[in-house]
Amino acid sequence: MENLMFVYGSCKVIWTSLLVTILGYASSLPVGDDSICTAEELAKYSIIFTGKWSQTAFPKQYPLYRPPAQWSSMLGVTHSSDYSMWKKNEYASNGVRDFAEKGEAWALMKEIEEAGEKIQSVHGIFSAPAISSGTGQTSTELEAHSRHPLVSFVVRIVPSPDWFVGIDSLNLCEGDHWMEEVTVNLYPYDAGTDSGFTFSSPNFATIPQDTVTEITCSSPSHPANSFYYPKLKILPPIAQVTMVKLKKSQLGLPLPYLNLPPKSNEIIDTVSETPLDCEVSQWSSWGLCRGPCRKTGTKIRTRFVLLQPANNGMPCPLLDEETPCEPENCI
C-alpha cells in the first residue's frame, strides 16, 4: 500500500511540473500578428473612403429616390487581435446588426467601449461623415499603436436590408515599420440579420440569424437580388479605402491640404460599365380568336418589360405575339 502511495505521489509531482512547464511556454507565445509589431509606438493615418456605387457600374434596381443611393457614416477602431468588430462567416453582434440594418451606432459604440474597458484591446475609435450619393468621398484620421495595429470599420449601404462594406482586422504594421500607404477594394457584405433581396426590401428578419457573408454577382443565386449579374465573373468594387501614413509635419493639418494619391480623383473616369440585359415577364394567356366566321383569324398574347437594358446589355425581345386560329361560336 505504501509503495502504491509513493508511485501516485511521484506521478502527481511529475504531472504538476509538466503542467507548469507547458503553461509557462504557452504564456510566452505570441497571441496574434500584432504582438510582433516592433515599430515606433504610435502612427497616424489619414483614411479616405471612396464610394464607387454608380448606376453605370451597378445598373440593376439602382436607387434613384426615396432614398437615393448613398453611404452612412463610417465607424471604425484600431485594436489588437483580442477584439473583432465583425468577421466573414461568423455571426454579427447586436451592434453590427443595428448599424447594418438602420445605421444606428449606439449599440456598436457600447460594445467597442466595453471591449476597451475589459481587455484593453481597443486603442482608438474613429468616424467619418456620411456621403449623400453613391459616388463621392469622406475622410478622417486614425491613430494606431504598436500593441493595437489592426484596423476595422463598417459603412452601411443605404438603402439596403442589412448590407455594408468594411474591413476586418487589417494590420498596418509590418514588423519594425508602419505601412506608408495601403488601398483596399471593398465589396458588399450581408450581415445575415435581414432576408431582403433588393435595396428597397421591407424589413424581414432572418430567423434564425445567419452568418456574415460576402454578396457576389452569383450569390445569393436569385434573379431578384439587386447584385445578381450572372454574366459577370466578379462584381466591380462598390467602394475603396486608402490609408496614408502622416508625416510628423502633417499632423493636425486639415485633410484637403495633404498630398493625397491622384487616383482618388478618378472615381468616375475609371468606373466599369456593367451590361444589364432586358428582363421580361412570362407570356400572358392567348386572347380570343378574332376574325370572320369560317375563315382563319388571329389571336394575340403579350408580355411586359420587368427590367430595361443598360450599358449595351441584351435588348428587349418582342412584347406581342400572334398566331392563326379558327374563330369559335360562329353561326
Tab-separated table of C-alpha atoms in Angstrom:
chain	number	residue	atom	x	y	z
A	1	MET	CA	0.000	0.000	0.000
A	2	GLU	CA	2.851	2.367	0.881
A	3	ASN	CA	4.516	1.574	-2.475
A	4	LEU	CA	1.297	2.459	-4.334
A	5	MET	CA	1.045	5.789	-2.481
A	6	PHE	CA	4.666	6.555	-3.358
A	7	VAL	CA	4.080	5.859	-7.060
A	8	TYR	CA	0.903	8.000	-7.017
A	9	GLY	CA	2.745	10.854	-5.271
A	10	SER	CA	5.641	10.670	-7.727
A	11	CYS	CA	3.293	10.762	-10.740
A	12	LYS	CA	1.447	13.734	-9.244
A	13	VAL	CA	4.716	15.677	-8.844
A	14	ILE	CA	5.792	14.858	-12.422
A	15	TRP	CA	2.446	15.907	-13.948
A	16	THR	CA	2.370	19.101	-11.888
A	17	SER	CA	5.868	20.027	-13.062
A	18	LEU	CA	4.965	19.200	-16.663
A	19	LEU	CA	1.785	21.317	-16.480
A	20	VAL	CA	3.723	24.281	-15.081
A	21	THR	CA	6.288	23.949	-17.877
A	22	ILE	CA	3.562	23.823	-20.571
A	23	LEU	CA	1.694	26.818	-19.152
A	24	GLY	CA	4.923	28.782	-18.892
A	25	TYR	CA	5.748	28.042	-22.520
A	26	ALA	CA	2.196	28.872	-23.683
A	27	SER	CA	2.250	32.223	-21.913
A	28	SER	CA	5.363	33.199	-23.870
A	29	LEU	CA	3.745	32.511	-27.269
A	30	PRO	CA	2.501	35.481	-29.351
A	31	VAL	CA	-1.293	35.885	-29.217
A	32	GLY	CA	-1.590	37.269	-32.731
A	33	ASP	CA	0.173	39.006	-35.598
A	34	ASP	CA	0.001	42.343	-33.807
A	35	SER	CA	2.182	41.036	-30.935
A	36	ILE	CA	5.297	41.109	-33.146
A	37	CYS	CA	4.974	44.776	-34.134
A	38	THR	CA	8.222	46.496	-33.165
A	39	ALA	CA	7.594	49.773	-34.988
A	40	GLU	CA	7.507	53.072	-33.109
A	41	GLU	CA	4.649	53.180	-30.625
A	42	LEU	CA	2.229	55.475	-32.449
A	43	ALA	CA	1.392	56.108	-36.097
A	44	LYS	CA	-1.247	58.424	-37.532
A	45	TYR	CA	-3.028	57.838	-40.810
A	46	SER	CA	-5.482	59.648	-42.992
A	47	ILE	CA	-8.230	57.286	-44.135
A	48	ILE	CA	-10.120	58.157	-47.331
A	49	PHE	CA	-13.285	56.237	-48.197
A	50	THR	CA	-14.378	56.437	-51.848
A	51	GLY	CA	-17.864	55.344	-52.887
A	52	LYS	CA	-17.988	53.772	-56.366
A	53	TRP	CA	-21.669	52.829	-56.310
A	54	SER	CA	-22.738	54.316	-59.651
A	55	GLN	CA	-25.634	53.481	-61.918
A	56	THR	CA	-23.116	52.612	-64.640
A	57	ALA	CA	-21.320	50.001	-62.545
A	58	PHE	CA	-24.455	48.716	-60.757
A	59	PRO	CA	-27.448	49.425	-63.032
A	60	LYS	CA	-29.820	46.798	-61.627
A	61	GLN	CA	-32.505	48.374	-59.415
A	62	TYR	CA	-30.196	51.335	-58.773
A	63	PRO	CA	-31.896	53.525	-56.108
A	64	LEU	CA	-32.679	56.944	-57.571
A	65	TYR	CA	-35.025	58.294	-54.881
A	66	ARG	CA	-36.735	57.590	-51.533
A	67	PRO	CA	-33.852	57.405	-50.612
A	68	PRO	CA	-31.299	57.605	-53.425
A	69	ALA	CA	-28.073	55.592	-53.315
A	70	GLN	CA	-25.800	56.831	-50.516
A	71	TRP	CA	-23.442	55.793	-47.728
A	72	SER	CA	-23.790	56.010	-43.958
A	73	SER	CA	-21.107	57.478	-41.752
A	74	MET	CA	-18.016	55.335	-41.154
A	75	LEU	CA	-17.419	53.829	-37.717
A	76	GLY	CA	-14.086	52.164	-37.024
A	77	VAL	CA	-11.494	51.206	-34.427
A	78	THR	CA	-7.805	50.429	-34.091
A	79	HIS	CA	-7.336	47.362	-31.927
A	80	SER	CA	-5.394	44.211	-31.046
A	81	SER	CA	-6.196	40.666	-32.108
A	82	ASP	CA	-8.230	40.174	-28.907
A	83	TYR	CA	-11.061	42.226	-30.418
A	84	SER	CA	-13.176	41.676	-33.521
A	85	MET	CA	-15.783	44.117	-34.824
A	86	TRP	CA	-17.088	41.680	-37.441
A	87	LYS	CA	-15.875	38.627	-39.326
A	88	LYS	CA	-16.922	36.882	-42.509
A	89	ASN	CA	-18.730	33.566	-41.864
A	90	GLU	CA	-19.355	34.452	-38.207
A	91	TYR	CA	-22.476	35.875	-36.568
A	92	ALA	CA	-22.807	39.658	-36.422
A	93	SER	CA	-23.107	41.217	-32.976
A	94	ASN	CA	-26.227	43.128	-31.970
A	95	GLY	CA	-24.313	46.361	-32.526
A	96	VAL	CA	-23.278	45.436	-36.082
A	97	ARG	CA	-26.857	44.286	-36.767
A	98	ASP	CA	-28.302	47.655	-35.700
A	99	PHE	CA	-25.704	49.530	-37.734
A	100	ALA	CA	-26.117	47.400	-40.890
A	101	GLU	CA	-29.936	47.479	-40.775
A	102	LYS	CA	-30.689	51.001	-39.515
A	103	GLY	CA	-27.410	52.897	-39.350
A	104	GLU	CA	-27.749	53.160	-35.557
A	105	ALA	CA	-24.317	53.254	-33.905
A	106	TRP	CA	-25.190	53.369	-30.194
A	107	ALA	CA	-25.089	49.589	-29.515
A	108	LEU	CA	-21.915	49.117	-31.541
A	109	MET	CA	-20.218	52.001	-29.723
A	110	LYS	CA	-21.203	50.369	-26.414
A	111	GLU	CA	-19.642	47.057	-27.497
A	112	ILE	CA	-16.434	48.833	-28.503
A	113	GLU	CA	-16.238	50.715	-25.202
A	114	GLU	CA	-16.797	47.527	-23.196
A	115	ALA	CA	-14.020	45.729	-25.111
A	116	GLY	CA	-11.678	48.615	-24.368
A	117	GLU	CA	-12.520	48.669	-20.667
A	118	LYS	CA	-12.409	44.913	-20.021
A	119	ILE	CA	-9.463	43.643	-22.071
A	120	GLN	CA	-7.742	46.857	-23.253
A	121	SER	CA	-7.989	45.539	-26.823
A	122	VAL	CA	-9.196	48.817	-28.377
A	123	HIS	CA	-6.844	51.769	-28.762
A	124	GLY	CA	-8.978	54.339	-30.558
A	125	ILE	CA	-12.338	54.956	-32.241
A	126	PHE	CA	-12.679	56.971	-35.447
A	127	SER	CA	-15.589	58.088	-37.615
A	128	ALA	CA	-16.115	59.907	-40.907
A	129	PRO	CA	-19.172	61.770	-42.242
A	130	ALA	CA	-21.813	60.126	-44.422
A	131	ILE	CA	-21.839	60.508	-48.229
A	132	SER	CA	-25.139	61.708	-49.701
A	133	SER	CA	-24.669	59.920	-53.056
A	134	GLY	CA	-23.395	56.575	-54.304
A	135	THR	CA	-20.151	58.121	-55.530
A	136	GLY	CA	-18.039	60.516	-53.521
A	137	GLN	CA	-15.511	60.660	-50.723
A	138	THR	CA	-15.308	61.058	-46.977
A	139	SER	CA	-12.216	61.071	-44.778
A	140	THR	CA	-10.851	61.300	-41.269
A	141	GLU	CA	-7.729	60.420	-39.272
A	142	LEU	CA	-6.919	57.410	-37.119
A	143	GLU	CA	-4.170	56.561	-34.673
A	144	ALA	CA	-2.631	53.085	-34.467
A	145	HIS	CA	-0.472	51.782	-31.604
A	146	SER	CA	2.240	49.116	-31.769
A	147	ARG	CA	0.104	46.945	-29.458
A	148	HIS	CA	-3.065	47.848	-31.414
A	149	PRO	CA	-2.036	47.898	-35.104
A	150	LEU	CA	-5.228	46.389	-36.560
A	151	VAL	CA	-7.934	48.470	-38.260
A	152	SER	CA	-11.610	47.540	-38.639
A	153	PHE	CA	-14.577	49.606	-39.797
A	154	VAL	CA	-18.083	49.400	-41.248
A	155	VAL	CA	-20.069	51.633	-43.616
A	156	ARG	CA	-23.726	50.886	-44.313
A	157	ILE	CA	-25.076	50.692	-47.868
A	158	VAL	CA	-28.160	52.957	-47.988
A	159	PRO	CA	-30.814	51.843	-48.848
A	160	SER	CA	-30.436	48.122	-48.160
A	161	PRO	CA	-31.830	45.390	-45.891
A	162	ASP	CA	-28.606	44.785	-43.887
A	163	TRP	CA	-25.788	45.307	-46.363
A	164	PHE	CA	-22.491	47.005	-45.631
A	165	VAL	CA	-18.859	47.329	-46.671
A	166	GLY	CA	-15.848	47.363	-44.399
A	167	ILE	CA	-12.509	45.979	-43.318
A	168	ASP	CA	-11.870	43.307	-40.717
A	169	SER	CA	-8.551	43.494	-38.811
A	170	LEU	CA	-6.203	44.958	-41.426
A	171	ASN	CA	-2.672	45.057	-39.946
A	172	LEU	CA	-0.915	48.378	-40.608
A	173	CYS	CA	2.341	47.189	-39.028
A	174	GLU	CA	4.986	45.210	-40.923
A	175	GLY	CA	7.495	44.021	-38.345
A	176	ASP	CA	9.638	47.025	-37.422
A	177	HIS	CA	7.835	49.647	-39.516
A	178	TRP	CA	4.389	51.001	-40.351
A	179	MET	CA	2.951	50.712	-43.859
A	180	GLU	CA	3.243	54.008	-45.723
A	181	GLU	CA	0.079	53.527	-47.780
A	182	VAL	CA	-2.476	50.818	-48.399
A	183	THR	CA	-5.510	50.724	-50.715
A	184	VAL	CA	-8.245	48.088	-50.475
A	185	ASN	CA	-11.160	47.490	-52.842
A	186	LEU	CA	-14.412	46.919	-50.980
A	187	TYR	CA	-17.297	44.613	-51.869
A	188	PRO	CA	-20.783	44.267	-50.324
A	189	TYR	CA	-21.480	42.058	-47.311
A	190	ASP	CA	-24.759	40.744	-45.898
A	191	ALA	CA	-24.944	40.937	-42.099
A	192	GLY	CA	-27.173	37.846	-42.016
A	193	THR	CA	-29.917	39.507	-39.973
A	194	ASP	CA	-32.449	40.521	-42.667
A	195	SER	CA	-33.692	38.380	-45.559
A	196	GLY	CA	-34.427	41.136	-48.086
A	197	PHE	CA	-33.221	40.596	-51.673
A	198	THR	CA	-33.362	44.148	-53.005
A	199	PHE	CA	-32.161	47.601	-51.958
A	200	SER	CA	-35.689	48.667	-51.054
A	201	SER	CA	-36.922	45.418	-49.466
A	202	PRO	CA	-39.159	45.829	-46.391
A	203	ASN	CA	-37.851	44.690	-43.023
A	204	PHE	CA	-37.925	40.864	-42.895
A	205	ALA	CA	-35.831	39.470	-40.035
A	206	THR	CA	-33.714	36.369	-40.705
A	207	ILE	CA	-34.744	33.723	-38.153
A	208	PRO	CA	-32.571	32.042	-37.112
A	209	GLN	CA	-29.835	34.580	-37.723
A	210	ASP	CA	-27.318	33.722	-40.446
A	211	THR	CA	-23.595	34.473	-40.556
A	212	VAL	CA	-21.967	37.444	-42.308
A	213	THR	CA	-21.489	36.550	-45.987
A	214	GLU	CA	-19.995	38.303	-48.984
A	215	ILE	CA	-22.502	39.236	-51.693
A	216	THR	CA	-21.268	38.297	-55.172
A	217	CYS	CA	-22.610	38.507	-58.713
A	218	SER	CA	-23.998	34.970	-58.315
A	219	SER	CA	-24.703	34.682	-54.586
A	220	PRO	CA	-27.413	34.810	-53.394
A	221	SER	CA	-28.369	32.961	-56.561
A	222	HIS	CA	-31.726	34.618	-57.100
A	223	PRO	CA	-32.724	36.823	-60.072
A	224	ALA	CA	-34.438	39.279	-57.725
A	225	ASN	CA	-31.191	40.066	-55.915
A	226	SER	CA	-30.013	43.616	-56.585
A	227	PHE	CA	-26.405	42.429	-57.078
A	228	TYR	CA	-27.277	39.435	-59.273
A	229	TYR	CA	-25.263	39.739	-62.518
A	230	PRO	CA	-24.838	36.143	-63.772
A	231	LYS	CA	-22.771	37.190	-66.817
A	232	LEU	CA	-20.039	38.705	-64.635
A	233	LYS	CA	-17.218	36.703	-63.070
A	234	ILE	CA	-16.857	39.136	-60.165
A	235	LEU	CA	-18.618	42.324	-59.124
A	236	PRO	CA	-16.761	45.576	-59.670
A	237	PRO	CA	-15.673	47.110	-56.345
A	238	ILE	CA	-18.529	49.133	-54.862
A	239	ALA	CA	-16.127	51.237	-52.782
A	240	GLN	CA	-12.448	51.705	-51.984
A	241	VAL	CA	-10.479	52.780	-48.943
A	242	THR	CA	-6.986	54.282	-48.840
A	243	MET	CA	-4.910	54.786	-45.705
A	244	VAL	CA	-1.876	57.086	-45.918
A	245	LYS	CA	0.625	57.394	-43.068
A	246	LEU	CA	1.013	61.006	-41.997
A	247	LYS	CA	4.456	62.510	-41.574
A	248	LYS	CA	5.072	64.418	-38.379
A	249	SER	CA	4.942	67.711	-40.267
A	250	GLN	CA	1.424	66.830	-41.482
A	251	LEU	CA	-0.098	66.004	-38.100
A	252	GLY	CA	-3.021	68.226	-37.269
A	253	LEU	CA	-3.372	69.662	-40.789
A	254	PRO	CA	-6.823	69.532	-42.415
A	255	LEU	CA	-7.053	66.616	-44.842
A	256	PRO	CA	-7.571	68.748	-48.001
A	257	TYR	CA	-4.018	70.042	-47.605
A	258	LEU	CA	-2.455	66.590	-47.514
A	259	ASN	CA	-0.770	65.118	-50.567
A	260	LEU	CA	-3.495	62.582	-51.326
A	261	PRO	CA	-2.901	59.994	-54.060
A	262	PRO	CA	-4.071	61.205	-57.500
A	263	LYS	CA	-6.180	58.073	-58.028
A	264	SER	CA	-8.676	59.467	-55.529
A	265	ASN	CA	-9.893	61.824	-58.285
A	266	GLU	CA	-10.568	59.065	-60.814
A	267	ILE	CA	-13.702	57.609	-59.292
A	268	ILE	CA	-15.927	58.488	-62.251
A	269	ASP	CA	-13.461	58.081	-65.152
A	270	THR	CA	-12.291	54.585	-64.247
A	271	VAL	CA	-15.652	53.054	-63.382
A	272	SER	CA	-16.512	49.929	-65.366
A	273	GLU	CA	-19.740	49.612	-67.321
A	274	THR	CA	-21.749	46.593	-66.213
A	275	PRO	CA	-24.065	45.385	-69.009
A	276	LEU	CA	-27.621	44.745	-67.907
A	277	ASP	CA	-29.842	42.539	-70.087
A	278	CYS	CA	-33.512	43.250	-70.560
A	279	GLU	CA	-35.844	41.124	-68.447
A	280	VAL	CA	-39.431	40.437	-69.451
A	281	SER	CA	-42.417	38.739	-67.843
A	282	GLN	CA	-43.919	35.404	-68.808
A	283	TRP	CA	-46.377	35.388	-71.728
A	284	SER	CA	-49.993	36.079	-70.902
A	285	SER	CA	-52.693	33.612	-71.927
A	286	TRP	CA	-53.807	33.717	-75.588
A	287	GLY	CA	-56.593	36.178	-76.230
A	288	LEU	CA	-59.838	35.480	-78.098
A	289	CYS	CA	-59.620	34.466	-81.725
A	290	ARG	CA	-60.682	37.388	-83.877
A	291	GLY	CA	-61.736	37.143	-87.494
A	292	PRO	CA	-64.706	36.347	-89.790
A	293	CYS	CA	-66.553	33.060	-89.356
A	294	ARG	CA	-65.324	30.047	-91.314
A	295	LYS	CA	-62.061	31.873	-92.111
A	296	THR	CA	-58.673	31.886	-90.408
A	297	GLY	CA	-58.400	34.513	-87.683
A	298	THR	CA	-55.642	35.554	-85.253
A	299	LYS	CA	-55.167	35.592	-81.509
A	300	ILE	CA	-52.578	37.540	-79.515
A	301	ARG	CA	-50.618	37.134	-76.304
A	302	THR	CA	-48.437	39.758	-74.622
A	303	ARG	CA	-45.709	40.234	-72.044
A	304	PHE	CA	-44.177	43.318	-70.426
A	305	VAL	CA	-40.723	44.637	-69.502
A	306	LEU	CA	-39.545	43.878	-65.968
A	307	LEU	CA	-36.112	45.474	-66.336
A	308	GLN	CA	-34.911	47.850	-69.010
A	309	PRO	CA	-31.474	47.075	-70.541
A	310	ALA	CA	-28.476	49.262	-69.755
A	311	ASN	CA	-24.838	49.654	-70.808
A	312	ASN	CA	-25.187	47.722	-74.088
A	313	GLY	CA	-26.976	44.819	-72.444
A	314	MET	CA	-29.238	42.487	-74.437
A	315	PRO	CA	-32.198	44.478	-75.827
A	316	CYS	CA	-35.803	43.588	-75.090
A	317	PRO	CA	-37.488	40.974	-77.307
A	318	LEU	CA	-40.889	41.470	-78.938
A	319	LEU	CA	-43.644	42.035	-76.403
A	320	ASP	CA	-46.544	40.882	-78.624
A	321	GLU	CA	-47.009	37.607	-80.469
A	322	GLU	CA	-49.881	36.432	-82.694
A	323	THR	CA	-50.829	33.089	-84.175
A	324	PRO	CA	-53.522	31.840	-86.627
A	325	CYS	CA	-56.716	30.401	-85.176
A	326	GLU	CA	-60.242	29.335	-86.089
A	327	PRO	CA	-62.989	31.611	-84.657
A	328	GLU	CA	-65.302	29.834	-82.254
A	329	ASN	CA	-69.056	30.203	-81.597
A	330	CYS	CA	-69.739	31.123	-85.216
A	331	ILE	CA	-73.339	30.940	-86.506
